[in-house]
Coordinates of C-alpha atoms and ligand atoms in Angstrom, one line a residue:
X1 CA -21.9 -78.7 101.2
X2 CA -19.2 -79.1 103.9
X3 CA -15.6 -78.6 103.3
X4 CA -12.2 -79.7 104.8
X5 CA -9.2 -77.5 103.9
X6 CA -5.8 -79.2 104.1
X7 CA -2.5 -77.2 103.8
X8 CA 1.2 -78.1 104.3
X9 CA 1.7 -74.7 105.8
X10 CA 0.9 -73.9 109.4
X11 CA -1.4 -71.1 108.2
X12 CA -3.9 -70.6 105.4
X13 CA -3.3 -68.2 102.5
X14 CA -0.9 -69.9 100.2
X15 CA 1.5 -67.6 98.3
X16 CA -0.3 -64.5 99.7
X17 CA 0.6 -65.4 103.3
X18 CA 3.8 -67.2 102.7
X19 CA 5.5 -65.1 100.1
X20 CA 4.1 -61.5 100.1
X21 CA 1.9 -60.9 103.2
X22 CA 2.8 -57.2 103.3
X23 CA 2.7 -56.4 99.6
X24 CA -0.3 -54.4 98.3
X25 CA -2.4 -56.1 95.6
X26 CA -4.1 -53.8 93.1
X27 CA -6.2 -56.1 91.0
X28 CA -8.7 -57.6 93.5
X29 CA -12.2 -56.4 92.4
X30 CA -13.7 -53.7 94.7
X31 CA -10.3 -53.2 96.6
X32 CA -8.3 -50.5 94.8
X33 CA -5.5 -51.8 97.1
X34 CA -5.3 -54.4 99.7
X35 CA -2.4 -56.1 101.6
X36 CA -2.1 -59.8 100.8
X37 CA -2.5 -60.8 104.4
X38 CA -5.6 -58.6 104.8
X39 CA -7.1 -60.3 101.8
X40 CA -6.6 -63.7 103.4
X41 CA -8.1 -62.4 106.7
X42 CA -11.2 -61.2 104.9
X43 CA -11.5 -64.5 102.9
X44 CA -11.3 -66.5 106.2
X45 CA -14.0 -64.2 107.6
X46 CA -16.2 -64.8 104.5
X47 CA -15.7 -68.5 104.7
X48 CA -16.4 -68.7 108.4
X49 CA -20.2 -69.0 108.2
X50 CA -19.7 -72.2 106.1
X51 CA -17.6 -73.7 108.9
X52 CA -14.8 -75.2 107.0
X53 CA -12.5 -77.6 109.0
X54 CA -8.9 -76.6 108.6
X55 CA -6.1 -79.3 108.8
X56 CA -2.9 -77.3 108.7
X57 CA 0.8 -78.2 108.8
X58 CA 0.2 -81.4 106.9
X59 CA 0.6 -82.5 103.4
X60 CA -2.0 -84.5 101.4
X61 CA 0.0 -87.5 100.4
X62 CA -2.7 -89.3 98.4
X63 CA -6.2 -90.4 97.9
X64 CA -7.9 -93.8 97.5
X65 CA -11.1 -94.4 95.6
X66 CA -13.6 -96.4 97.6
X67 CA -16.0 -99.0 96.3
X68 CA -19.0 -96.6 96.9
X69 CA -17.3 -94.0 94.6
X70 CA -16.1 -91.8 97.4
X71 CA -12.5 -90.9 98.1
X72 CA -10.3 -91.3 101.2
X73 CA -7.9 -88.4 101.3
X74 CA -4.8 -89.2 103.4
X75 CA -2.5 -86.7 105.0
X76 CA 1.0 -86.8 106.3
X77 CA -0.5 -86.8 109.9
X78 CA -2.4 -89.9 109.1
X79 CA -5.7 -88.1 109.0
X80 CA -8.2 -89.7 106.6
X81 CA -11.1 -87.7 105.2
X82 CA -13.8 -89.5 103.3
X83 CA -15.3 -87.2 100.6
X84 CA -17.4 -87.3 97.5
X85 CA -15.2 -84.8 95.7
X86 CA -11.7 -83.4 95.9
X87 CA -10.5 -79.9 94.8
X88 CA -6.8 -79.6 94.3
X89 CA -5.7 -76.0 94.7
X90 CA -2.0 -76.7 95.2
X91 CA -0.5 -73.8 93.4
X92 CA 3.2 -74.6 92.8
X93 CA 3.1 -77.4 95.3
X94 CA 3.5 -77.7 99.1
X95 CA 5.3 -75.0 100.8
X96 CA 7.8 -76.1 103.3
X97 CA 10.6 -74.4 105.2
X98 CA 14.2 -75.0 104.1
X99 CA 15.3 -76.9 107.2
X100 CA 18.9 -76.6 108.4
X101 CA 20.6 -80.0 108.1
X102 CA 20.5 -80.8 111.8
X103 CA 19.8 -84.5 112.8
X104 CA 17.2 -84.0 115.5
X105 CA 15.5 -80.7 114.4
X106 CA 12.1 -82.2 113.8
X107 CA 11.9 -83.2 117.5
X108 CA 11.9 -79.6 118.5
X109 CA 9.6 -78.2 115.8
X110 CA 6.4 -76.6 117.1
X111 CA 7.8 -76.3 120.6
X112 CA 11.2 -74.7 120.3
X113 CA 11.9 -74.4 116.6
X114 CA 9.7 -72.3 114.4
X115 CA 10.1 -71.3 110.7
X116 CA 7.7 -68.4 110.9
X117 CA 6.4 -66.0 113.6
X118 CA 2.6 -66.0 113.8
X119 CA 2.2 -64.7 117.3
X120 CA 5.2 -62.7 118.5
X121 CA 4.0 -62.5 122.1
X122 CA 4.8 -66.2 122.5
X123 CA 8.4 -65.2 122.3
X124 CA 8.4 -62.6 125.1
X125 CA 11.1 -63.1 127.6
X126 CA 12.7 -65.9 125.6
X127 CA 16.3 -66.4 124.7
X128 CA 16.2 -66.7 120.9
X129 CA 18.7 -67.8 118.3
X130 CA 17.7 -66.5 114.8
X131 CA 19.6 -68.2 111.9
X132 CA 19.8 -66.6 108.5
X133 CA 21.1 -63.4 106.9
X134 CA 18.2 -62.2 104.8
X135 CA 15.3 -59.8 105.4
X136 CA 13.2 -62.2 107.5
X137 CA 16.0 -63.0 109.9
X138 CA 17.0 -59.3 110.4
X139 CA 13.5 -57.9 110.5
X140 CA 12.4 -60.4 113.2
X141 CA 15.7 -59.9 115.2
X142 CA 14.8 -56.2 115.3
X143 CA 11.1 -56.7 116.1
X144 CA 11.7 -59.4 118.8
X145 CA 14.5 -57.6 120.4
X146 CA 11.9 -55.3 122.1
X147 CA 10.3 -58.3 124.0
X148 CA 12.9 -61.1 124.1
X149 CA 15.3 -61.8 126.9
X150 CA 18.1 -62.2 124.4
X151 CA 18.6 -62.4 120.6
X152 CA 21.5 -64.0 118.8
X153 CA 21.7 -63.8 115.1
X154 CA 23.7 -66.6 113.5
X155 CA 24.9 -66.1 109.9
X156 CA 27.5 -67.9 107.9
X157 CA 28.9 -64.7 106.5
X158 CA 29.8 -61.3 108.0
X159 CA 27.6 -59.5 105.5
X160 CA 23.8 -59.5 105.7
X161 CA 21.5 -59.6 102.7
X162 CA 18.9 -57.2 103.9
X163 CA 17.6 -53.6 103.3
X164 CA 20.3 -51.0 104.3
X165 CA 17.8 -49.4 106.8
X166 CA 17.5 -52.8 108.5
X167 CA 21.3 -53.2 108.7
X168 CA 21.8 -49.8 110.4
X169 CA 18.8 -50.4 112.8
X170 CA 20.4 -53.8 113.7
X171 CA 23.8 -52.2 114.2
X172 CA 22.3 -49.7 116.7
X173 CA 20.6 -52.6 118.6
X174 CA 23.9 -54.5 118.6
X175 CA 25.6 -51.5 120.1
X176 CA 23.0 -51.3 122.8
X177 CA 23.5 -55.0 123.6
X178 CA 19.9 -55.9 122.5
X179 CA 21.1 -58.1 119.6
X180 CA 24.2 -60.3 119.5
X181 CA 25.8 -61.4 116.3
X182 CA 27.5 -64.8 115.8
X183 CA 29.1 -64.6 112.3
X184 CA 30.6 -66.3 110.4
X185 CA 29.0 -69.3 112.1
X186 CA 26.6 -72.1 111.1
X187 CA 24.2 -74.1 113.2
X188 CA 25.9 -77.4 114.2
X189 CA 23.9 -79.2 116.9
X190 CA 20.8 -78.8 119.1
X191 CA 20.7 -79.8 122.8
X192 CA 17.6 -80.2 124.9
X193 CA 15.0 -82.7 126.1
X194 CA 11.3 -83.5 125.2
X195 CA 11.2 -81.0 122.4
X196 CA 12.5 -78.2 124.7
X197 CA 15.7 -76.6 123.4
X198 CA 18.4 -75.8 126.0
X199 CA 21.3 -74.7 123.8
X200 CA 22.7 -74.7 120.2
X201 CA 26.2 -75.4 119.1
X202 CA 27.6 -73.2 116.4
X203 CA 30.6 -74.0 114.2
X204 CA 32.9 -71.7 112.2
X205 CA 35.1 -72.4 109.2
X206 CA 38.0 -73.5 111.4
X207 CA 35.6 -76.1 113.1
X208 CA 35.7 -74.3 116.4
X209 CA 32.5 -74.6 118.4
X210 CA 30.5 -72.0 120.3
X211 CA 27.6 -72.9 122.6
X212 CA 24.6 -70.5 122.9
X213 CA 22.0 -71.1 125.6
X214 CA 18.5 -70.6 124.2
X215 CA 14.8 -71.6 124.4
X216 CA 13.9 -70.9 120.8
X217 CA 15.5 -71.3 117.4
X218 CA 14.1 -69.5 114.4
X219 CA 15.8 -70.7 111.2
X220 CA 14.9 -68.3 108.3
X221 CA 16.3 -69.9 105.3
X222 CA 13.3 -69.3 103.0
X223 CA 10.6 -71.6 101.7
X224 CA 10.8 -74.4 99.1
X225 CA 7.9 -75.6 96.9
X226 CA 7.4 -79.2 96.0
X227 CA 4.7 -80.7 93.8
X228 CA 5.8 -83.9 95.4
X229 CA 3.0 -86.5 95.8
X230 CA 0.7 -84.8 93.2
X231 CA 2.9 -86.1 90.5
X232 CA 2.1 -89.6 91.5
X233 CA -1.7 -89.4 91.5
X234 CA -2.1 -90.5 87.9
X235 CA -3.8 -87.3 86.9
X236 CA -3.2 -86.0 83.4
X237 CA -0.6 -83.3 83.5
X238 CA 1.1 -81.1 80.9
X239 CA 4.4 -79.5 81.8
X240 CA 3.6 -79.9 85.6
X241 CA 0.1 -78.4 85.2
X242 CA -3.0 -80.4 85.8
X243 CA -5.3 -80.5 82.8
X244 CA -9.0 -79.7 83.5
X245 CA -12.2 -79.3 81.6
X246 CA -12.8 -75.6 81.7
X247 CA -16.6 -75.9 82.1
X248 CA -16.3 -77.9 85.4
X249 CA -12.6 -77.8 86.5
X250 CA -12.7 -81.6 86.6
X251 CA -9.4 -83.3 86.1
X252 CA -8.8 -86.6 84.2
X253 CA -10.2 -88.5 87.3
X254 CA -14.0 -88.0 87.8
X255 CA -14.7 -86.5 91.2
X256 CA -11.2 -84.8 91.3
X257 CA -11.2 -81.2 90.5
X258 CA -8.4 -78.6 90.3
X259 CA -8.3 -74.8 90.4
X260 CA -5.7 -72.0 90.7
X261 CA -2.1 -71.9 89.7
X262 CA -1.8 -75.7 89.4
X263 CA -4.0 -75.9 86.3
X264 CA -3.7 -74.9 82.7
X265 CA -6.2 -74.6 79.9
X266 CA -6.3 -72.3 76.9
X267 CA -6.5 -68.7 78.0
X268 CA -5.6 -69.5 81.6
X269 CA -4.4 -66.5 83.7
X270 CA -2.4 -67.2 86.9
X271 CA -4.3 -64.6 89.0
X272 CA -6.2 -64.7 92.3
X273 CA -9.2 -63.3 90.4
X274 CA -9.2 -66.3 88.0
X275 CA -8.8 -68.7 91.0
X276 CA -12.0 -67.3 92.6
X277 CA -14.0 -67.9 89.4
X278 CA -12.6 -71.4 88.9
X279 CA -13.5 -72.2 92.6
X280 CA -17.2 -71.2 91.9
X281 CA -17.3 -73.3 88.7
X282 CA -15.9 -76.3 90.5
X283 CA -18.3 -75.9 93.5
X284 CA -21.3 -75.7 91.2
X285 CA -20.2 -78.8 89.3
X286 CA -19.5 -80.7 92.5
X287 CA -23.0 -80.0 93.9
X288 CA -24.4 -82.5 91.4
X289 CA -22.0 -85.1 92.7
X290 CA -22.7 -84.5 96.4
X291 CA -26.5 -84.2 96.0
X292 CA -27.3 -86.2 92.8
X293 CA -31.0 -86.2 93.6
X294 CA -31.3 -82.5 94.2
X295 CA -31.2 -80.2 91.2
X296 CA -29.1 -77.1 91.8
X297 CA -31.2 -74.0 91.4
X298 CA -28.8 -71.2 90.5
X299 CA -29.4 -68.3 92.9
X300 CA -27.7 -65.0 93.6
X301 CA -26.2 -64.4 97.0
X302 CA -28.4 -61.3 97.2
X303 CA -31.5 -63.5 96.9
X304 CA -30.3 -66.4 99.0
X305 CA -28.2 -64.7 101.7
X306 CA -25.7 -66.6 103.9
X307 CA -26.9 -69.0 106.6
X308 CA -25.2 -67.9 109.8
X309 CA -27.5 -69.7 112.2
X310 CA -26.9 -73.3 111.2
X311 CA -24.1 -75.4 109.8
X312 CA -24.1 -75.2 106.0
Ligands
LIG1 C1 5.3 -62.0 94.8 C2 4.0 -62.4 94.2 C3 3.1 -61.3 93.9 C4 1.8 -61.7 93.3 N1 0.9 -60.6 93.1 C5 -0.3 -60.9 92.6 C6 -1.2 -59.9 92.3 O1 -1.0 -58.7 92.5 N2 -2.5 -60.3 91.8 C7 -2.8 -61.6 91.6 O2 -3.9 -61.8 91.2 N3 -1.9 -62.6 91.8 C8 -0.7 -62.3 92.3 N4 0.2 -63.3 92.5 C9 -0.1 -64.7 92.1 C10 -1.1 -65.3 93.2 O3 -0.5 -65.2 94.5 C11 -1.4 -66.7 92.8 O4 -2.0 -66.7 91.5 C12 -2.3 -67.4 93.8 O5 -1.7 -67.4 95.1 C13 -2.6 -68.8 93.4 O6 -3.4 -69.4 94.4 P1 -3.5 -71.0 94.5 O7 -4.5 -71.2 95.6 O8 -3.7 -71.6 93.2 O9 -2.0 -71.5 95.0 P2 -1.1 -71.1 96.2 O10 -1.3 -69.7 96.7 O11 0.3 -71.4 95.7 O12 -1.5 -72.0 97.4 C14 -1.3 -73.4 97.2 C15 -1.3 -74.0 98.6 O13 -1.4 -75.4 98.5 C16 -0.5 -76.0 99.4 N5 -0.2 -77.4 99.0 C17 0.3 -77.8 97.8 N6 0.4 -79.1 97.7 C18 -0.1 -79.6 98.9 C19 -0.2 -80.9 99.4 N7 0.1 -82.0 98.7 N8 -0.8 -81.0 100.6 C20 -1.1 -79.9 101.4 N9 -1.0 -78.6 100.9 C21 -0.5 -78.5 99.7 C22 0.7 -75.1 99.5 O14 1.4 -75.3 100.8 C23 0.0 -73.7 99.4 O15 -0.3 -73.2 100.6 C24 1.5 -63.0 93.0 C25 2.4 -64.0 93.3 C26 3.7 -63.7 93.9 C27 4.6 -64.8 94.2

C-alpha cells in the first residue's frame, strides 16, 4: 500500500517534535531511554523504504466521498489526494504557532518569519529579531548569537520566564554586545517587500515607536492546538474523541479510520506504544479495502523482510 502523510506542522513528529523533542522517553519498547526527536528520526528512517509522500505545513480541511467509493482528501494548500482509505491520527488537533497580531505577517512566513528553527545555519550572518520571553526565545537567542550578525530580543516585560542559567548566560552575552534587549516592547509593524523583511517597528506602553533593521523575525509565543475542521466531518465523537471499533480502528464512516490520542474506546491508553499497535490494526484492516480481491496472508517481518529495491 502507498501512503501520503499530511501535517499542519512544517515537520513530522506531532507532540514529540513540537512539544518535547529533547525530553527522554522511557517506555518505548527496546529503548530503555530515547530522546523524543531521536525516536521520530528513527521512525522516519523505518518508514523510508515504504516511500511515504509527506505534505507538510498544511491542514486537512476535509474529504469528499466519490461515486466509486474512494475519497478526495483536501488540504489548506488546495492539494487533493484521492484515496481508498483515510487514517486520522490528529492527536489533540492541528498544531499551529500562536501568531503575533500583525496584519501582513503571513506574507513573510517561510522567507523571513519562522516559528521554529529547524536548520540554524540558515540564520548565519542574519540580523534577527526574536520575540518572546520564554525558554524557546532565550535558548535560541543564546544559540544563534554565535552565528548571527545581530540578535535583538523583544519582550513585553522586563522579566524573562526562562531557566535561571539561561538568564545569566543571556546577561553575559548582552554585556558582550552579542544580544540586544528591547523590553518592555511589543511587535507593532513589519516593513519589507516580496516576503523579505527589512525592519520591524516596536511599540512600548507609552506608544513610542522604535525601528529595528532585520532580515529575520522569530516569534516564539508557543503553539496552539485546534481540532478545527475534524469537528465538522460528521464522524461520531464523544467528548472530542473519535469513536472507533477497536478490532479495526474504523470510525463511524466506513473507509475512515482513526488512531492515537484522538480516539477513545474502553481501556484506551494515550501512549505512543498504543498508537503503534492501533496503526498496525488499522493498516491490516485497510488492506482488504485497498485490495479486495487479494486475501491478506499474515506474515512476520522476520519472514517477509522489507522491500528496499522497489516502491512498496
Ligand atoms: C510533555 C509530554 C510528554 C509525553 N511523554 C510520553 C511518554 O513518555 N510516553 C508516551 O508513550 N507518551 C508520551 N506523551 C504522549 C504522546 O506524545 C502522545 O500519546 C502521542 O504523541 C500521540 O500521537 P498522535 O500521533 O496520536 O498525535 P500527535 O502527536 O498529537 O500528532 C498529531 C498531529 O496531527 C496534526 N494534525 C491534527 N489535525 C490536523 C489536520 N486537520 N490537518 C493536518 N494535520 C493535523 C498535528 O499538527 C500533529 O502534528 C507525552 C506527551 C507530552 C505532551
